[in-house]
Amino acid sequence: MLVLVINAGSSSLKYQLLDTKTRKVFAKGNCERIGIDGSFIGHEENGGEKQKLEVALPNHEVAVKHVFQILKDADIDANKIGGIGHRVVQGGWYFPESKVVTDETLGWVREVAPLAPLHNYAEADVIDICHRMFPNIGNVIVTDTAFHYNMPEKAYRYALPRDVVDKFHIRKYGAHGTSHRYIWRETSKFLNGDVHQLVSCHLGSGASLCAIQDGHSMDTTMGLTPLDGLIMGTRCGTIDPATVCYLEREGHYTVDQVDTMMNKQSGLLALSGVSSDSRDIEKGAAEGNKNCQMALEMFYYRTSQLIAEMAQSMHGFDTMVFTAGIGENSDTMRKGIVDQLAWFGVKLDDRKNAVRSDDPRIISADDSSVKVLVVPTNEELMIALDVEELLSK
Ligand code: ADP
């Protein structure tokens, strides 16, 4: 099935048109600076060179129209598209799995939007636009939280007063669920089913771990929002929650200032003082920059600690997988993390770790206590497969 996958943000709209059978990507791109001066679309076709199309994008509706016009210009008429998959960041208490778009399911995306205001409102608007513009094409909602919805209560419940938790729907929702689900699927296929307790390490500019037992999420490091857990590009990850009260009381910061600080000005960026991009930090560390060296040391320390936490939630693990920007590309950072787990017998084969490839591969030594793999993630394909499955029913 030919599926258009859409990932809308407050001022951007990423799209990818792919075939579920062959996995071929026909076109992909990003509408950037929607509603802001200097908007443009970066577009690629059939793996060719990226073109920059400078167009006015006053709102998401105009952006969607441009995307369909671009596809039409590439000879891909809307009626060849079998379905549209929408990535939704927060599914709240309504999406234990992906669902076909109806007035009711679209309403749910809006209802839970206060939990992810920067994403869900824009996503709901774009779903509505596609639903109205192309009534003959099925639309499907695929949320980042669905995979974690059925994790055990002891893992998702917060130790706050029950009435507060119930009133505000506070729990661990997690994120990156589509990626973790894909990683389980691909790893299981690659190892011919010989995997039961997997720690999936999605390390990109946003980063999370997931404990997956026989295909089910048992725990994950992100929480009510994606701020929790690992040290990320610009997010602080887990800190004492009283820090927020302290900054507001003693530092006179507003809620929004603390929110921005913890989401956009912290993490590797704050630690290194150089960049949020791990490549710049690796380079800085190699050149002797002490702050970059400490940023890496802390990243390895926290990530390995939380890997152990994920393993503990399953009472063991047989496999761990690295994925996303850092996980797929940085042999240095993979080694930095795995070296912290040497006490437990986890060991890389340095030669295998250095290999660059777009295919799943084992990088652990033969005598490692746990298999370590690199498996490239593909959230768009996972979304497209859900679209195909739901619309073929
Ligand atoms: P996201 O989807 O969350 O924006 P990605 O999974 O694309 O993130 O990861 C982006 C991050 O991965 C970059 O900020 C950088 O730190 C890291 N990264 C990407 N490519 C490489 C590479 N070739 N080598 C090392 N790190 C990389």
GROMACS .gro file of C-alpha atoms and ligand atoms in nm:
model
  420
    1MET     CA    1   0.000   0.000   0.000
    2LEU     CA    2   0.117   0.352  -0.082
    3VAL     CA    3   0.099   0.547   0.245
    4LEU     CA    4   0.161   0.912   0.321
    5VAL     CA    5   0.300   0.958   0.671
    6ILE     CA    6   0.260   1.301   0.827
    7ASN     CA    7   0.437   1.430   1.135
    8ALA     CA    8   0.311   1.778   1.220
    9GLY     CA    9   0.468   2.014   1.472
   10SER     CA   10   0.358   2.361   1.578
   11SER     CA   11   0.552   2.526   1.293
   12SER     CA   12   0.657   2.231   1.078
   13LEU     CA   13   0.508   1.942   0.884
   14LYS     CA   14   0.723   1.644   0.785
   15TYR     CA   15   0.591   1.404   0.523
   16GLN     CA   16   0.702   1.079   0.369
   17LEU     CA   17   0.537   0.877   0.094
   18LEU     CA   18   0.633   0.512   0.102
   19ASP     CA   19   0.528   0.169  -0.012
   20THR     CA   20   0.466  -0.078   0.269
   21LYS     CA   21   0.556  -0.382   0.060
   22THR     CA   22   0.885  -0.271  -0.095
   23ARG     CA   23   0.966  -0.016   0.183
   24LYS     CA   24   1.063   0.220  -0.100
   25VAL     CA   25   1.038   0.590  -0.013
   26PHE     CA   26   0.910   0.782  -0.316
   27ALA     CA   27   0.918   1.129  -0.167
   28LYS     CA   28   0.984   1.298   0.164
   29GLY     CA   29   1.027   1.645   0.297
   30ASN     CA   30   0.959   1.905   0.559
   31CYS     CA   31   0.747   2.221   0.547
   32GLU     CA   32   0.935   2.454   0.777
   33ARG     CA   33   0.854   2.784   0.949
   34ILE     CA   34   0.477   2.749   0.903
   35GLY     CA   35   0.315   3.074   1.018
   36ILE     CA   36   0.658   3.244   1.040
   37ASP     CA   37   0.848   3.459   0.786
   38GLY     CA   38   1.090   3.272   0.559
   39SER     CA   39   0.887   2.954   0.524
   40PHE     CA   40   1.003   2.687   0.280
   41ILE     CA   41   0.971   2.321   0.188
   42GLY     CA   42   1.274   2.093   0.173
   43HIS     CA   43   1.174   1.812  -0.063
   44GLU     CA   44   1.342   1.494  -0.191
   45GLU     CA   45   1.223   1.244  -0.450
   46ASN     CA   46   1.337   0.885  -0.501
   47GLY     CA   47   1.647   0.938  -0.289
   48GLY     CA   48   1.758   1.227  -0.512
   49GLU     CA   49   1.899   1.561  -0.410
   50LYS     CA   50   1.711   1.785  -0.166
   51GLN     CA   51   1.537   2.082  -0.326
   52LYS     CA   52   1.446   2.396  -0.134
   53LEU     CA   53   1.113   2.542  -0.242
   54GLU     CA   54   1.052   2.890  -0.107
   55VAL     CA   55   0.676   2.921  -0.061
   56ALA     CA   56   0.448   3.113   0.172
   57LEU     CA   57   0.312   2.879   0.440
   58PRO     CA   58   0.077   3.094   0.649
   59ASN     CA   59  -0.086   2.789   0.810
   60HIS     CA   60  -0.093   2.408   0.810
   61GLU     CA   61  -0.379   2.389   0.559
   62VAL     CA   62  -0.170   2.567   0.295
   63ALA     CA   63   0.123   2.338   0.380
   64VAL     CA   64  -0.089   2.024   0.327
   65LYS     CA   65  -0.214   2.163  -0.008
   66HIS     CA   66   0.147   2.226  -0.116
   67VAL     CA   67   0.249   1.872  -0.021
   68PHE     CA   68  -0.027   1.722  -0.237
   69GLN     CA   69   0.060   1.958  -0.522
   70ILE     CA   70   0.428   1.856  -0.500
   71LEU     CA   71   0.327   1.490  -0.510
   72LYS     CA   72   0.097   1.558  -0.805
   73ASP     CA   73   0.382   1.732  -0.990
   74ALA     CA   74   0.582   1.413  -0.930
   75ASP     CA   75   0.300   1.217  -1.098
   76ILE     CA   76   0.162   1.084  -0.770
   77ASP     CA   77  -0.207   1.159  -0.770
   78ALA     CA   78  -0.393   1.164  -0.438
   79ASN     CA   79  -0.614   0.876  -0.552
   80LYS     CA   80  -0.311   0.643  -0.569
   81ILE     CA   81  -0.252   0.695  -0.198
   82GLY     CA   82  -0.404   0.411   0.003
   83GLY     CA   83  -0.398   0.585   0.340
   84ILE     CA   84  -0.255   0.865   0.549
   85GLY     CA   85  -0.081   0.794   0.880
   86HIS     CA   86  -0.055   1.071   1.137
   87ARG     CA   87   0.206   1.064   1.408
   88VAL     CA   88   0.055   1.195   1.729
   89VAL     CA   89   0.288   1.263   2.023
   90GLN     CA   90   0.042   1.213   2.309
   91GLY     CA   91  -0.243   0.962   2.303
   92GLY     CA   92  -0.326   1.005   2.671
   93TRP     CA   93  -0.577   0.754   2.807
   94TYR     CA   94  -0.749   0.691   2.473
   95PHE     CA   95  -0.499   0.516   2.250
   96PRO     CA   96  -0.375   0.175   2.364
   97GLU     CA   97  -0.324   0.117   1.991
   98SER     CA   98  -0.348   0.303   1.659
   99LYS     CA   99  -0.696   0.402   1.547
  100VAL     CA  100  -0.874   0.510   1.229
  101VAL     CA  101  -0.967   0.880   1.226
  102THR     CA  102  -1.333   0.956   1.305
  103ASP     CA  103  -1.487   1.264   1.466
  104GLU     CA  104  -1.464   1.078   1.797
  105THR     CA  105  -1.096   0.974   1.776
  106LEU     CA  106  -0.998   1.320   1.648
  107GLY     CA  107  -1.178   1.469   1.949
  108TRP     CA  108  -0.964   1.251   2.177
  109VAL     CA  109  -0.642   1.391   2.027
  110ARG     CA  110  -0.768   1.740   2.121
  111GLU     CA  111  -0.892   1.634   2.463
  112VAL     CA  112  -0.551   1.505   2.571
  113ALA     CA  113  -0.364   1.797   2.408
  114PRO     CA  114  -0.294   1.982   2.739
  115LEU     CA  115  -0.046   1.700   2.809
  116ALA     CA  116   0.151   1.792   2.492
  117PRO     CA  117   0.028   2.137   2.382
  118LEU     CA  118   0.316   2.210   2.145
  119HIS     CA  119   0.235   1.902   1.937
  120ASN     CA  120  -0.119   1.768   1.974
  121TYR     CA  121  -0.310   2.083   1.874
  122ALA     CA  122  -0.119   2.116   1.546
  123GLU     CA  123  -0.147   1.742   1.483
  124ALA     CA  124  -0.524   1.751   1.541
  125ASP     CA  125  -0.558   2.044   1.301
  126VAL     CA  126  -0.365   1.861   1.030
  127ILE     CA  127  -0.566   1.539   1.078
  128ASP     CA  128  -0.884   1.744   1.045
  129ILE     CA  129  -0.757   1.914   0.727
  130CYS     CA  130  -0.661   1.581   0.561
  131HIS     CA  131  -0.986   1.418   0.670
  132ARG     CA  132  -1.192   1.700   0.517
  133MET     CA  133  -0.978   1.752   0.206
  134PHE     CA  134  -0.965   1.385   0.104
  135PRO     CA  135  -1.278   1.213   0.238
  136ASN     CA  136  -1.201   0.906   0.027
  137ILE     CA  137  -0.860   0.839   0.181
  138GLY     CA  138  -0.852   0.666   0.520
  139ASN     CA  139  -0.659   0.846   0.793
  140VAL     CA  140  -0.501   0.669   1.089
  141ILE     CA  141  -0.374   0.805   1.421
  142VAL     CA  142  -0.052   0.644   1.548
  143THR     CA  143   0.053   0.773   1.888
  144ASP     CA  144   0.398   0.774   2.046
  145THR     CA  145   0.249   0.662   2.376
  146ALA     CA  146   0.034   0.363   2.269
  147PHE     CA  147   0.309   0.103   2.308
  148HIS     CA  148   0.352   0.193   2.677
  149TYR     CA  149  -0.018   0.214   2.761
  150ASN     CA  150  -0.044  -0.137   2.906
  151MET     CA  151   0.276  -0.139   3.108
  152PRO     CA  152   0.227  -0.267   3.465
  153GLU     CA  153   0.059  -0.025   3.705
  154LYS     CA  154   0.359  -0.040   3.939
  155ALA     CA  155   0.564   0.104   3.652
  156TYR     CA  156   0.329   0.377   3.533
  157ARG     CA  157   0.174   0.502   3.860
  158TYR     CA  158   0.321   0.810   4.032
  159ALA     CA  159   0.330   0.823   4.412
  160LEU     CA  160   0.119   1.138   4.432
  161PRO     CA  161  -0.223   1.176   4.597
  162ARG     CA  162  -0.478   0.961   4.414
  163ASP     CA  163  -0.733   1.240   4.372
  164VAL     CA  164  -0.473   1.464   4.205
  165VAL     CA  165  -0.346   1.185   3.982
  166ASP     CA  166  -0.703   1.093   3.879
  167LYS     CA  167  -0.819   1.450   3.820
  168PHE     CA  168  -0.522   1.546   3.603
  169HIS     CA  169  -0.461   1.204   3.441
  170ILE     CA  170  -0.105   1.197   3.571
  171ARG     CA  171   0.091   0.879   3.492
  172LYS     CA  172   0.395   0.766   3.302
  173TYR     CA  173   0.288   0.779   2.936
  174GLY     CA  174   0.637   0.744   2.788
  175ALA     CA  175   0.721   0.831   2.426
  176HIS     CA  176   0.912   0.695   2.123
  177GLY     CA  177   0.667   0.402   2.144
  178THR     CA  178   0.648   0.364   1.767
  179SER     CA  179   1.026   0.338   1.749
  180HIS     CA  180   1.055   0.093   2.041
  181ARG     CA  181   0.780  -0.124   1.888
  182TYR     CA  182   0.960  -0.124   1.552
  183ILE     CA  183   1.289  -0.214   1.724
  184TRP     CA  184   1.125  -0.513   1.893
  185ARG     CA  185   0.980  -0.626   1.560
  186GLU     CA  186   1.303  -0.591   1.361
  187THR     CA  187   1.523  -0.741   1.633
  188SER     CA  188   1.294  -1.037   1.675
  189LYS     CA  189   1.297  -1.092   1.298
  190PHE     CA  190   1.677  -1.053   1.276
  191LEU     CA  191   1.738  -1.296   1.565
  192ASN     CA  192   1.475  -1.545   1.442
  193GLY     CA  193   1.268  -1.497   1.756
  194ASP     CA  194   1.560  -1.559   1.991
  195VAL     CA  195   1.494  -1.250   2.204
  196HIS     CA  196   1.277  -1.223   2.515
  197GLN     CA  197   1.399  -0.943   2.739
  198LEU     CA  198   1.517  -0.649   2.535
  199VAL     CA  199   1.639  -0.307   2.645
  200SER     CA  200   1.577  -0.075   2.351
  201CYS     CA  201   1.800   0.236   2.359
  202HIS     CA  202   1.660   0.512   2.136
  203LEU     CA  203   1.936   0.773   2.154
  204GLY     CA  204   1.872   1.074   1.931
  205SER     CA  205   1.835   1.439   2.025
  206GLY     CA  206   1.541   1.310   2.229
  207ALA     CA  207   1.634   0.984   2.402
  208SER     CA  208   1.457   0.709   2.591
  209LEU     CA  209   1.499   0.348   2.693
  210CYS     CA  210   1.232   0.081   2.697
  211ALA     CA  211   1.220  -0.255   2.874
  212ILE     CA  212   1.043  -0.489   2.631
  213GLN     CA  213   0.947  -0.838   2.740
  214ASP     CA  214   0.815  -1.067   2.466
  215GLY     CA  215   0.690  -0.767   2.269
  216HIS     CA  216   0.534  -0.576   2.562
  217SER     CA  217   0.661  -0.251   2.713
  218MET     CA  218   0.726  -0.318   3.082
  219ASP     CA  219   0.876   0.020   3.163
  220THR     CA  220   1.032   0.320   2.994
  221THR     CA  221   1.241   0.619   3.099
  222MET     CA  222   1.023   0.906   2.974
  223GLY     CA  223   0.734   0.996   3.200
  224LEU     CA  224   0.426   1.217   3.195
  225THR     CA  225   0.619   1.406   2.928
  226PRO     CA  226   0.940   1.340   2.728
  227LEU     CA  227   1.143   1.545   2.977
  228ASP     CA  228   1.208   1.255   3.215
  229GLY     CA  229   1.485   0.996   3.211
  230LEU     CA  230   1.807   1.024   3.015
  231ILE     CA  231   2.021   1.332   2.961
  232MET     CA  232   1.924   1.447   2.609
  233GLY     CA  233   2.041   1.706   2.356
  234THR     CA  234   1.870   1.997   2.531
  235ARG     CA  235   1.655   1.825   2.799
  236CYS     CA  236   1.781   1.770   3.152
  237GLY     CA  237   1.621   1.428   3.206
  238THR     CA  238   1.552   1.316   3.563
  239ILE     CA  239   1.633   1.572   3.831
  240ASP     CA  240   1.492   1.625   4.179
  241PRO     CA  241   1.142   1.767   4.107
  242ALA     CA  242   1.188   2.011   4.398
  243THR     CA  243   1.438   2.196   4.176
  244VAL     CA  244   1.138   2.344   3.991
  245CYS     CA  245   0.983   2.481   4.313
  246TYR     CA  246   1.321   2.608   4.432
  247LEU     CA  247   1.390   2.797   4.108
  248GLU     CA  248   1.045   2.951   4.112
  249ARG     CA  249   1.054   3.043   4.482
  250GLU     CA  250   1.415   3.157   4.517
  251GLY     CA  251   1.515   3.239   4.160
  252HIS     CA  252   1.185   3.407   4.067
  253TYR     CA  253   1.168   3.218   3.742
  254THR     CA  254   0.822   3.179   3.589
  255VAL     CA  255   0.674   2.837   3.508
  256ASP     CA  256   0.733   2.898   3.138
  257GLN     CA  257   1.095   3.001   3.195
  258VAL     CA  258   1.168   2.683   3.390
  259ASP     CA  259   0.986   2.480   3.127
  260THR     CA  260   1.200   2.634   2.852
  261MET     CA  261   1.518   2.596   3.058
  262MET     CA  262   1.462   2.227   3.125
  263ASN     CA  263   1.345   2.138   2.774
  264LYS     CA  264   1.558   2.363   2.552
  265GLN     CA  265   1.861   2.491   2.743
  266SER     CA  266   1.975   2.192   2.944
  267GLY     CA  267   2.110   1.843   2.871
  268LEU     CA  268   2.424   1.796   2.660
  269LEU     CA  269   2.401   2.158   2.544
  270ALA     CA  270   2.423   2.292   2.899
  271LEU     CA  271   2.685   2.043   3.015
  272SER     CA  272   2.919   2.092   2.719
  273GLY     CA  273   2.857   2.465   2.671
  274VAL     CA  274   2.933   2.386   2.306
  275SER     CA  275   2.638   2.221   2.132
  276SER     CA  276   2.345   1.984   2.172
  277ASP     CA  277   2.484   1.773   1.886
  278SER     CA  278   2.683   1.473   2.005
  279ARG     CA  279   2.923   1.503   1.710
  280ASP     CA  280   3.040   1.848   1.824
  281ILE     CA  281   3.076   1.721   2.180
  282GLU     CA  282   3.277   1.415   2.076
  283LYS     CA  283   3.505   1.644   1.878
  284GLY     CA  284   3.538   1.889   2.169
  285ALA     CA  285   3.617   1.604   2.409
  286ALA     CA  286   3.882   1.463   2.174
  287GLU     CA  287   4.042   1.810   2.158
  288GLY     CA  288   4.061   1.824   2.539
  289ASN     CA  289   3.756   2.037   2.625
  290LYS     CA  290   3.683   1.939   2.988
  291ASN     CA  291   3.314   2.033   2.976
  292CYS     CA  292   3.263   1.814   2.669
  293GLN     CA  293   3.447   1.529   2.842
  294MET     CA  294   3.221   1.564   3.148
  295ALA     CA  295   2.909   1.579   2.924
  296LEU     CA  296   3.006   1.245   2.769
  297GLU     CA  297   3.101   1.092   3.103
  298MET     CA  298   2.763   1.189   3.249
  299PHE     CA  299   2.578   1.065   2.941
  300TYR     CA  300   2.746   0.723   2.971
  301TYR     CA  301   2.691   0.711   3.347
  302ARG     CA  302   2.319   0.796   3.337
  303THR     CA  303   2.241   0.586   3.031
  304SER     CA  304   2.408   0.277   3.175
  305GLN     CA  305   2.236   0.332   3.512
  306LEU     CA  306   1.898   0.346   3.344
  307ILE     CA  307   1.975   0.043   3.126
  308ALA     CA  308   2.027  -0.147   3.452
  309GLU     CA  309   1.696  -0.004   3.580
  310MET     CA  310   1.514  -0.125   3.268
  311ALA     CA  311   1.676  -0.469   3.302
  312GLN     CA  312   1.571  -0.481   3.668
  313SER     CA  313   1.209  -0.414   3.571
  314MET     CA  314   1.221  -0.742   3.371
  315HIS     CA  315   1.444  -0.926   3.622
  316GLY     CA  316   1.703  -0.971   3.353
  317PHE     CA  317   1.778  -0.902   2.988
  318ASP     CA  318   1.923  -1.103   2.702
  319THR     CA  319   1.953  -0.831   2.438
  320MET     CA  320   2.011  -0.459   2.409
  321VAL     CA  321   1.971  -0.252   2.095
  322PHE     CA  322   2.108   0.089   2.002
  323THR     CA  323   1.905   0.302   1.763
  324ALA     CA  324   1.837   0.662   1.641
  325GLY     CA  325   2.094   0.934   1.555
  326ILE     CA  326   2.348   0.862   1.828
  327GLY     CA  327   2.268   0.492   1.871
  328GLU     CA  328   2.302   0.414   1.500
  329ASN     CA  329   2.600   0.636   1.421
  330SER     CA  330   2.834   0.684   1.712
  331ASP     CA  331   3.058   0.386   1.786
  332THR     CA  332   3.237   0.603   2.045
  333MET     CA  333   2.921   0.664   2.245
  334ARG     CA  334   2.802   0.303   2.215
  335LYS     CA  335   3.136   0.194   2.357
  336GLY     CA  336   3.125   0.458   2.630
  337ILE     CA  337   2.791   0.322   2.749
  338VAL     CA  338   2.870  -0.049   2.719
  339ASP     CA  339   3.204  -0.007   2.899
  340GLN     CA  340   3.003   0.105   3.204
  341LEU     CA  341   2.828  -0.232   3.198
  342ALA     CA  342   3.151  -0.435   3.183
  343TRP     CA  343   3.112  -0.531   3.553
  344PHE     CA  344   2.805  -0.724   3.442
  345GLY     CA  345   2.987  -0.899   3.158
  346VAL     CA  346   2.850  -0.691   2.868
  347LYS     CA  347   3.126  -0.660   2.611
  348LEU     CA  348   3.154  -0.517   2.259
  349ASP     CA  349   3.355  -0.658   1.970
  350ASP     CA  350   3.540  -0.335   1.880
  351ARG     CA  351   3.581  -0.438   1.519
  352LYS     CA  352   3.207  -0.507   1.476
  353ASN     CA  353   3.121  -0.187   1.663
  354ALA     CA  354   3.325   0.016   1.413
  355VAL     CA  355   3.139  -0.120   1.108
  356ARG     CA  356   2.908   0.135   0.941
  357SER     CA  357   2.593  -0.005   0.785
  358ASP     CA  358   2.222   0.063   0.739
  359ASP     CA  359   2.138  -0.296   0.830
  360PRO     CA  360   2.071  -0.453   1.170
  361ARG     CA  361   2.388  -0.606   1.313
  362ILE     CA  362   2.533  -0.766   1.626
  363ILE     CA  363   2.821  -0.569   1.778
  364SER     CA  364   2.883  -0.761   2.102
  365ALA     CA  365   3.172  -0.999   2.162
  366ASP     CA  366   3.093  -1.371   2.144
  367ASP     CA  367   3.143  -1.405   2.521
  368SER     CA  368   2.929  -1.103   2.614
  369SER     CA  369   2.663  -1.175   2.882
  370VAL     CA  370   2.404  -0.994   2.669
  371LYS     CA  371   2.374  -0.958   2.291
  372VAL     CA  372   2.424  -0.598   2.180
  373LEU     CA  373   2.289  -0.487   1.842
  374VAL     CA  374   2.255  -0.178   1.627
  375VAL     CA  375   1.914  -0.171   1.456
  376PRO     CA  376   1.820   0.138   1.251
  377THR     CA  377   1.477   0.264   1.349
  378ASN     CA  378   1.205   0.354   1.098
  379GLU     CA  379   0.907   0.517   1.264
  380GLU     CA  380   0.753   0.615   0.930
  381LEU     CA  381   0.747   0.253   0.812
  382MET     CA  382   0.595   0.138   1.142
  383ILE     CA  383   0.322   0.404   1.105
  384ALA     CA  384   0.260   0.301   0.742
  385LEU     CA  385   0.229  -0.065   0.844
  386ASP     CA  386  -0.034   0.031   1.103
  387VAL     CA  387  -0.222   0.227   0.836
  388GLU     CA  388  -0.218  -0.073   0.604
  389GLU     CA  389  -0.333  -0.310   0.877
  390LEU     CA  390  -0.617  -0.092   1.003
  391LEU     CA  391  -0.747   0.015   0.662
  392SER     CA  392  -0.739  -0.339   0.521
  393LYS     CA  393  -0.971  -0.459   0.799
  394ADP     P1  394   1.557   1.339   1.656
  394ADP     O1  395   1.477   1.254   1.562
  394ADP     O2  396   1.519   1.321   1.802
  394ADP     O3  397   1.574   1.482   1.616
  394ADP     P2  398   1.785   1.184   1.565
  394ADP     O4  399   1.751   1.043   1.596
  394ADP     O5  400   1.783   1.229   1.425
  394ADP     O6  401   1.704   1.282   1.659
  394ADP     O7  402   1.929   1.211   1.626
  394ADP     C1  403   1.990   1.337   1.615
  394ADP     C2  404   2.116   1.339   1.698
  394ADP     O8  405   2.194   1.222   1.670
  394ADP     C3  406   2.205   1.456   1.661
  394ADP     O9  407   2.177   1.567   1.740
  394ADP     C4  408   2.342   1.401   1.690
  394ADP    O10  409   2.368   1.427   1.827
  394ADP     C5  410   2.329   1.254   1.669
  394ADP     N1  411   2.386   1.210   1.539
  394ADP     C6  412   2.328   1.213   1.421
  394ADP     N2  413   2.410   1.166   1.323
  394ADP     C7  414   2.521   1.132   1.384
  394ADP     C8  415   2.644   1.079   1.338
  394ADP     N3  416   2.666   1.052   1.209
  394ADP     N4  417   2.738   1.057   1.432
  394ADP     C9  418   2.715   1.085   1.560
  394ADP     N5  419   2.599   1.136   1.607
  394ADP    C10  420   2.505   1.160   1.521
   0.00000   0.00000   0.00000
